[in-house]
């Protein structure tokens, strides 16, 4: 059992930055692949980024490559998403997720646990 709590969302202007955090509880955090997904009103949940348990494998959606950075600190049981050069189309609720088995880290159905989400709004 894993509980995930996101924080760090807010309202920023286009071109600005935000850093999201996802704090996890549980005993086996380092065994989980961690992912970030986002969902805008009226749209399906979209993959953003993922990182393997050790941090050795990282995946990004093409739309955020070069702008977003995912990282993790297993000692703190925390995953981060640094978001730079934000665009209005990045506006969404951002969700942290944990997957015990992760052969397809970009697929939402692969994840076992989800946080409550944090709102990111980018104004133009």
Coordinates of C-alpha atoms in Angstrom, one line a residue:
X1 CA 0.0 0.0 0.0
X2 CA 1.3 3.4 -1.0
X3 CA -0.1 6.9 -0.4
X4 CA 0.9 9.7 -2.6
X5 CA 0.5 13.5 -1.9
X6 CA 1.3 16.1 -4.6
X7 CA 2.2 19.7 -3.9
X8 CA 3.7 22.7 -5.6
X9 CA 1.0 23.6 -8.1
X10 CA -0.2 27.1 -8.7
X11 CA -0.7 29.9 -11.3
X12 CA 2.2 31.1 -13.3
X13 CA 2.7 33.2 -16.5
X14 CA 3.8 31.6 -19.7
X15 CA 7.6 31.1 -19.6
X16 CA 7.6 30.6 -15.9
X17 CA 8.6 27.7 -13.8
X18 CA 7.1 25.4 -11.1
X19 CA 8.4 22.5 -9.2
X20 CA 6.0 19.8 -8.2
X21 CA 6.6 17.3 -5.4
X22 CA 5.1 14.0 -4.6
X23 CA 5.6 12.6 -1.1
X24 CA 5.1 8.9 -0.7
X25 CA 4.3 6.8 2.3
X26 CA 5.1 3.1 2.5
X27 CA 8.0 0.7 2.9
X28 CA 9.0 -0.1 -0.7
X29 CA 9.2 3.3 -2.4
X30 CA 12.5 2.4 -4.2
X31 CA 10.8 -0.6 -5.8
X32 CA 8.3 1.5 -7.6
X33 CA 8.4 3.3 -11.0
X34 CA 7.0 6.7 -10.4
X35 CA 5.1 8.7 -13.0
X36 CA 3.6 12.1 -13.6
X37 CA 0.4 12.4 -15.6
X38 CA -1.9 15.4 -16.3
X39 CA -5.5 15.9 -17.2
X40 CA -7.1 19.0 -18.6
X41 CA -10.9 19.6 -18.6
X42 CA -12.6 17.5 -21.2
X43 CA -9.4 15.6 -22.1
X44 CA -8.0 12.2 -21.2
X45 CA -5.3 11.8 -18.7
X46 CA -1.9 12.2 -20.5
X47 CA 1.5 10.8 -19.7
X48 CA 4.1 13.4 -18.8
X49 CA 7.2 11.7 -17.4
X50 CA 8.3 8.6 -15.5
X51 CA 11.4 7.4 -13.6
X52 CA 12.4 3.9 -12.6
X53 CA 13.0 2.9 -9.0
X54 CA 16.7 3.4 -9.1
X55 CA 16.4 6.6 -11.3
X56 CA 18.4 4.9 -14.1
X57 CA 15.6 5.1 -16.6
X58 CA 13.7 8.2 -17.4
X59 CA 10.9 8.8 -19.9
X60 CA 9.2 11.9 -21.2
X61 CA 6.3 12.8 -23.4
X62 CA 7.6 14.6 -26.5
X63 CA 5.6 17.7 -25.6
X64 CA 7.7 18.3 -22.5
X65 CA 11.2 17.1 -23.5
X66 CA 13.8 19.8 -22.9
X67 CA 11.4 21.7 -20.5
X68 CA 10.5 19.3 -17.7
X69 CA 12.8 17.2 -15.5
X70 CA 11.7 14.3 -13.4
X71 CA 13.8 13.2 -10.4
X72 CA 13.5 11.2 -7.2
X73 CA 15.0 11.1 -3.8
X74 CA 14.5 7.6 -2.4
X75 CA 15.8 8.6 1.0
X76 CA 13.1 11.2 1.2
X77 CA 10.5 9.0 -0.6
X78 CA 9.8 12.0 -2.9
X79 CA 9.5 12.4 -6.6
X80 CA 9.8 15.8 -8.3
X81 CA 8.8 17.4 -11.6
X82 CA 10.7 20.5 -12.4
X83 CA 8.7 22.4 -15.1
X84 CA 10.4 25.2 -17.0
X85 CA 9.3 27.3 -19.9
X86 CA 5.7 26.6 -19.1
X87 CA 3.1 27.1 -21.8
X88 CA -0.7 27.6 -21.6
X89 CA -1.2 24.1 -23.0
X90 CA 0.5 22.8 -19.9
X91 CA -2.5 23.8 -17.8
X92 CA -4.0 20.8 -16.1
X93 CA -4.3 18.9 -12.9
X94 CA -1.1 17.0 -12.4
X95 CA -1.1 13.6 -10.8
X96 CA 1.7 11.5 -9.3
X97 CA 1.4 7.7 -9.7
X98 CA 3.3 4.6 -8.5
X99 CA 3.7 1.3 -10.4
X100 CA 5.1 -1.9 -8.9
X101 CA 5.5 -3.4 -12.4
X102 CA 6.4 -1.0 -15.2
X103 CA 7.1 -2.4 -18.6
X104 CA 5.0 0.4 -20.1
X105 CA 5.6 3.4 -18.0
X106 CA 3.7 5.8 -20.2
X107 CA 0.4 3.9 -19.8
X108 CA -1.8 5.1 -17.0
X109 CA -3.3 1.6 -16.5
X110 CA 0.1 0.3 -15.5
X111 CA 0.0 2.3 -12.2
X112 CA -1.3 1.0 -9.0
X113 CA -1.5 4.1 -6.8
X114 CA -2.4 7.7 -7.5
X115 CA -2.2 11.0 -5.7
X116 CA -5.0 13.5 -5.4
X117 CA -3.6 15.9 -8.0
X118 CA -2.4 19.4 -7.9
X119 CA -3.6 22.2 -10.2
X120 CA -1.2 23.9 -12.6
X121 CA -2.4 26.9 -14.5
X122 CA -0.3 28.8 -17.0
X123 CA -1.6 32.1 -18.2
X124 CA -0.9 33.7 -21.6

